[in-house]
Short mmCIF file of C-alpha atoms and ligand atoms in Angstrom, two decimals:
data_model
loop_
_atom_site.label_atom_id
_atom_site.label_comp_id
_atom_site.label_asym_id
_atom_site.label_seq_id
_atom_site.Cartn_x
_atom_site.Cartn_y
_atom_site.Cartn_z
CA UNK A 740 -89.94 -35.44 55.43
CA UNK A 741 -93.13 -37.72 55.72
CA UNK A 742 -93.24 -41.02 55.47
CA UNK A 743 -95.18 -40.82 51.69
CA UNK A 744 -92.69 -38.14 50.55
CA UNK A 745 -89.47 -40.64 51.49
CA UNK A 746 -91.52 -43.70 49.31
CA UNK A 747 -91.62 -41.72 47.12
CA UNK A 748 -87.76 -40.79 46.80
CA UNK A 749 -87.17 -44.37 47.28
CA UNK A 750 -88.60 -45.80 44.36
CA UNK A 751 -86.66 -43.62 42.07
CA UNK A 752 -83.43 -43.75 43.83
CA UNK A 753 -82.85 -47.14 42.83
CA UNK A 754 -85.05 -49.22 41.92
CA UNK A 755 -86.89 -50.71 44.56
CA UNK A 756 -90.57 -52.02 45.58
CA UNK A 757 -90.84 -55.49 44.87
CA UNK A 758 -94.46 -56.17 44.35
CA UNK A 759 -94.83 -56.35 40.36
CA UNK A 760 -99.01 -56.42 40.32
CA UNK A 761 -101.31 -54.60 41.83
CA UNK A 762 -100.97 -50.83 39.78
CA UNK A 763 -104.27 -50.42 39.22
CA UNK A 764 -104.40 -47.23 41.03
CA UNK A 765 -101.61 -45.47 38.76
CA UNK A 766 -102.37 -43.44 35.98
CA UNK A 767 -98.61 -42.58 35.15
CA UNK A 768 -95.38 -45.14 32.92
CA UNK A 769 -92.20 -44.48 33.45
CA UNK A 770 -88.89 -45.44 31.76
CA UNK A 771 -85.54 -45.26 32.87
CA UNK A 772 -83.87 -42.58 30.25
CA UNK A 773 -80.22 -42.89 31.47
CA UNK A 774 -78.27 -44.70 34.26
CA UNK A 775 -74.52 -42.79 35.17
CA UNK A 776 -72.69 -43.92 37.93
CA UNK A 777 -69.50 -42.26 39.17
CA UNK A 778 -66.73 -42.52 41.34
CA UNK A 779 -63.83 -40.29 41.94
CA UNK A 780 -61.29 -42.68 42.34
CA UNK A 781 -62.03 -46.61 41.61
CA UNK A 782 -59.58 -48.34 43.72
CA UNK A 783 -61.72 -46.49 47.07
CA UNK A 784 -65.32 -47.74 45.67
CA UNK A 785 -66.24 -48.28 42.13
CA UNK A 786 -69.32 -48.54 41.22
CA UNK A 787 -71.45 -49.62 38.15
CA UNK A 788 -75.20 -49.68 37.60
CA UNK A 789 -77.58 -50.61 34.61
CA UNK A 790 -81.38 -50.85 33.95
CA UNK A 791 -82.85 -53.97 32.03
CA UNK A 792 -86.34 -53.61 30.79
CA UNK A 793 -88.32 -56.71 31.81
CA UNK A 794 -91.51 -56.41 30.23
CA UNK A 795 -93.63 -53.49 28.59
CA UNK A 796 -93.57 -51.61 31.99
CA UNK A 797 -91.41 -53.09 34.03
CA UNK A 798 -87.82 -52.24 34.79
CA UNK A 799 -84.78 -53.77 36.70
CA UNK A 800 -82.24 -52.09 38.16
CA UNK A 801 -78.63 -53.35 39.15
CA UNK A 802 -75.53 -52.46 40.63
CA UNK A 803 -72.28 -53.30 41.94
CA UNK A 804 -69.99 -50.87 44.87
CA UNK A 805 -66.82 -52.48 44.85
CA UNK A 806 -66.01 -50.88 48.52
CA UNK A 807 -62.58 -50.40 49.49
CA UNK A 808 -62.31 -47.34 52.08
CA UNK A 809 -63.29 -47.00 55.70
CA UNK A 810 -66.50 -44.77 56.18
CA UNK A 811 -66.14 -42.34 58.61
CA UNK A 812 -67.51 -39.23 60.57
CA UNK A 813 -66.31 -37.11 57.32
CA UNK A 814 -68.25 -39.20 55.30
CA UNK A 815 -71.52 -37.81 53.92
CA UNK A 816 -74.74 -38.50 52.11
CA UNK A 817 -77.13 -36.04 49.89
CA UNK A 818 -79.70 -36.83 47.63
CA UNK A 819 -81.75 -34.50 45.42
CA UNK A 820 -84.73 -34.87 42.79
CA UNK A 821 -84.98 -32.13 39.65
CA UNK A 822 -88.20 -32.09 37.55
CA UNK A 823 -88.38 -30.80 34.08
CA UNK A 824 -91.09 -30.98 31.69
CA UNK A 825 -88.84 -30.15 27.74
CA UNK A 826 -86.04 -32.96 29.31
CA UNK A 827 -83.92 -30.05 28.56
CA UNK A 828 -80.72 -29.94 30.90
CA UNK A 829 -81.22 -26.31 31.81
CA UNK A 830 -84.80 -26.14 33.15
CA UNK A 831 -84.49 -29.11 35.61
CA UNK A 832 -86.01 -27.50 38.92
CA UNK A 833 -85.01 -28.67 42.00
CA UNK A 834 -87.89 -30.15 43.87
CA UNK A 835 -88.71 -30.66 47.52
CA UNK A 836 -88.12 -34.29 47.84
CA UNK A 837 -84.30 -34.88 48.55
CA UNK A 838 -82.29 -36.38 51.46
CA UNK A 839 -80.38 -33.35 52.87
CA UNK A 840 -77.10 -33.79 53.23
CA UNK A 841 -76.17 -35.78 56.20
CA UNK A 842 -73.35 -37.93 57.72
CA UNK A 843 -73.43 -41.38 56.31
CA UNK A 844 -74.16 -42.82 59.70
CA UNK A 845 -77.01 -40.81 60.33
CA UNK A 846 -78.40 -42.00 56.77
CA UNK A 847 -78.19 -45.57 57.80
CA UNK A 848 -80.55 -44.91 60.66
CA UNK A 849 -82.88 -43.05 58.58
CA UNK A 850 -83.68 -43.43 55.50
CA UNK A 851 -81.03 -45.97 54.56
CA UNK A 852 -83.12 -48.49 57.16
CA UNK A 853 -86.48 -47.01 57.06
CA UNK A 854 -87.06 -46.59 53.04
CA UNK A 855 -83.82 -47.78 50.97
CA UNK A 856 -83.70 -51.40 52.61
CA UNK A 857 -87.38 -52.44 52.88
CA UNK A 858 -87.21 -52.24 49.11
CA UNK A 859 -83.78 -53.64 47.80
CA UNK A 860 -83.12 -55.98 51.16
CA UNK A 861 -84.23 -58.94 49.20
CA UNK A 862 -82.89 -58.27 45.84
CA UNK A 863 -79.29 -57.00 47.45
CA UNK A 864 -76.42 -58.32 49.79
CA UNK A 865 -76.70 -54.73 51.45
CA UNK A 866 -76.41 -54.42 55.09
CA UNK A 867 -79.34 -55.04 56.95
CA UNK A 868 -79.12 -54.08 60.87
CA UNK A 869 -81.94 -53.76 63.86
CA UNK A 870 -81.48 -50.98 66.35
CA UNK A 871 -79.01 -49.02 65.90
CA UNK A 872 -76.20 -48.89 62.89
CA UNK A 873 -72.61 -49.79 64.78
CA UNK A 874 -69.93 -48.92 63.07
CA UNK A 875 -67.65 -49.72 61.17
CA UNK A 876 -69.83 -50.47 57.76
CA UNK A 877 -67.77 -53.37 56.09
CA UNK A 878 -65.78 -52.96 52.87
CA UNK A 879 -66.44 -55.36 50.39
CA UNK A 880 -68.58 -55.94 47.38
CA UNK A 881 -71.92 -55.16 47.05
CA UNK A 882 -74.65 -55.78 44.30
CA UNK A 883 -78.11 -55.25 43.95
CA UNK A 884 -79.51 -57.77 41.60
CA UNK A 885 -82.12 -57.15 39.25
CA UNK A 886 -84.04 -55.33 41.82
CA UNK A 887 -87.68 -54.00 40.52
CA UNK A 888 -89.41 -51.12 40.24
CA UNK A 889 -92.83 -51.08 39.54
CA UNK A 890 -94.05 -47.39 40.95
CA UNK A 891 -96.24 -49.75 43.44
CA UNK A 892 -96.39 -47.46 46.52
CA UNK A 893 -96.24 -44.15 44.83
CA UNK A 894 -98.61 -41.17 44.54
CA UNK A 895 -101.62 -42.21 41.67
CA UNK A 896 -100.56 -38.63 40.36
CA UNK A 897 -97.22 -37.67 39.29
CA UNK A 898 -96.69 -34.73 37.06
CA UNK A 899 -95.11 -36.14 33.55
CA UNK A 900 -92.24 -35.10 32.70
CA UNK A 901 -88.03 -35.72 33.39
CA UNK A 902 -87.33 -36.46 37.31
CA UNK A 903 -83.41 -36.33 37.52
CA UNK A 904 -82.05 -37.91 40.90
CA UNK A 905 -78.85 -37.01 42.35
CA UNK A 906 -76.84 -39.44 44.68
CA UNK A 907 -73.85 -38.16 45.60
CA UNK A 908 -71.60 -39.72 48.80
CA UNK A 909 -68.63 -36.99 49.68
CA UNK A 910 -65.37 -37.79 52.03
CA UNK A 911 -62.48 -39.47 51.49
CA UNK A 912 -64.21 -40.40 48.02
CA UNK A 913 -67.15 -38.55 45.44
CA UNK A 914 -69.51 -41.61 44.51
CA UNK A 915 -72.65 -42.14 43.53
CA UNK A 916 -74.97 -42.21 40.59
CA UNK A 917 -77.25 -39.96 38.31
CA UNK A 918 -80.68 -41.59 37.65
CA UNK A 919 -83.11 -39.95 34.51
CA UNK A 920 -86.71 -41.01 34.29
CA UNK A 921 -89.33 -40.14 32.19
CA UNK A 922 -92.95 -40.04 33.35
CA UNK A 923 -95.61 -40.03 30.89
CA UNK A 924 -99.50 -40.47 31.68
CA UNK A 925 -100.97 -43.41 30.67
CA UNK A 926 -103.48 -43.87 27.76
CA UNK A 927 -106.49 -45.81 28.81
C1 LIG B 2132 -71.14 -34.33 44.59
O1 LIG B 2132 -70.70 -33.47 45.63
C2 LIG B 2132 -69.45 -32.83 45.35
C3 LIG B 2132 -69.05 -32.07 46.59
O2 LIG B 2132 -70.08 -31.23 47.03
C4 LIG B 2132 -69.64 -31.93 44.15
O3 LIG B 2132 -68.39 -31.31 43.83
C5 LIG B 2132 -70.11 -32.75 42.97
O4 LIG B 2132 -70.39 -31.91 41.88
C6 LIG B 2132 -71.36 -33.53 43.33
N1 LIG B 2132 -71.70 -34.42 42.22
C7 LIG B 2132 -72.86 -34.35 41.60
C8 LIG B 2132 -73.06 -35.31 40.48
O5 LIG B 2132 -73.73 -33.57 41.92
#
């Protein structure tokens, strides 16, 4: 994946990019739709996550892991965007933005440290490491707070419609969230 390609799966993963002004050369809105986070068993990680609209664009995203198991070699990391342009559940398309799946470590190394942190570092007590990730990756709780998403960063053209991302962490536990925006072009 290129470096553009990851931004962009970055900014709707989560939340992220923290500079508010400056979207002059955007021609797209988008608003958060829905916000699932889930967890196959709660007392290994539970997780929550919610979206609070901050202005007439701007969004916030937040979200607690409560994180109670012991990563390891087993433990693994996908992530995949759908497009749809009705927002009905059966013609989201899988599109070629995703994070294959990959060991958990390997994530942190890649686009856990190259895309995910540079935008929610600040806003999150999230593990921030130089180098190389050591393990073991503490349990304990962590929340991003009220991290923002402005679309600063991203392509001026995105086609409107639904984009559905899919974060799902497999191993000893399933976690992760479901994330439904819709993109609409803007009316100048
Ligand atoms: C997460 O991955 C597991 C194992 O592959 C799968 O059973 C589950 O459906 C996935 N969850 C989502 C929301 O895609």
């Amino acid at each position: 994946m290129n470096s553009s390609l990851l931004y962009f799966l970055a900014a709707f993963l989560i939340a992220v990019l923290r500079i508010r002004n400056c979207r002059a050369g955007r021609n797209w809105n988008y608003e958060p739709v829905t916000l699932q986070a889930f967890s196959s068993d709660d007392s290994l990680l539970k997780i929550s996550a919610k979206v609070d609209r901050l202005g007439r664009a701007d969004f916030a995203f937040s979200m607690t892991l409560d994180w109670n198991y012991d990563a390891d070699k087993n433990t693994m990391v996908e992530a995949d965007v759908y497009h749809c342009t009705s927002g009905d559940e059966s013609d989201y398309k899988l599109m070629p933005f995703s994070i294959p799946k990959q060991p958990f470590f390997e994530y942190l190394n890649a686009f856990y440290k190259d895309a995910f942190i540079k935008n929610v570092g600040h806003c999150s007590n999230l593990i921030q490491f130089e180098g190389e990730f050591t393990p073991p990756w503490p349990r304990g709780v962590y929340k991003l707070d009220k991290c923002v998403a402005s679309g600063e960063g991203l392509p001026e053209l995105v086609p409107e419609g639904y984009y559905k991302i899919v974060y799902n962490t497999t191993g000893q536990v399933t976690w992760g969230f479901i994330f439904v925006v819709r993109v609409t072009q803007k009316v100048i």
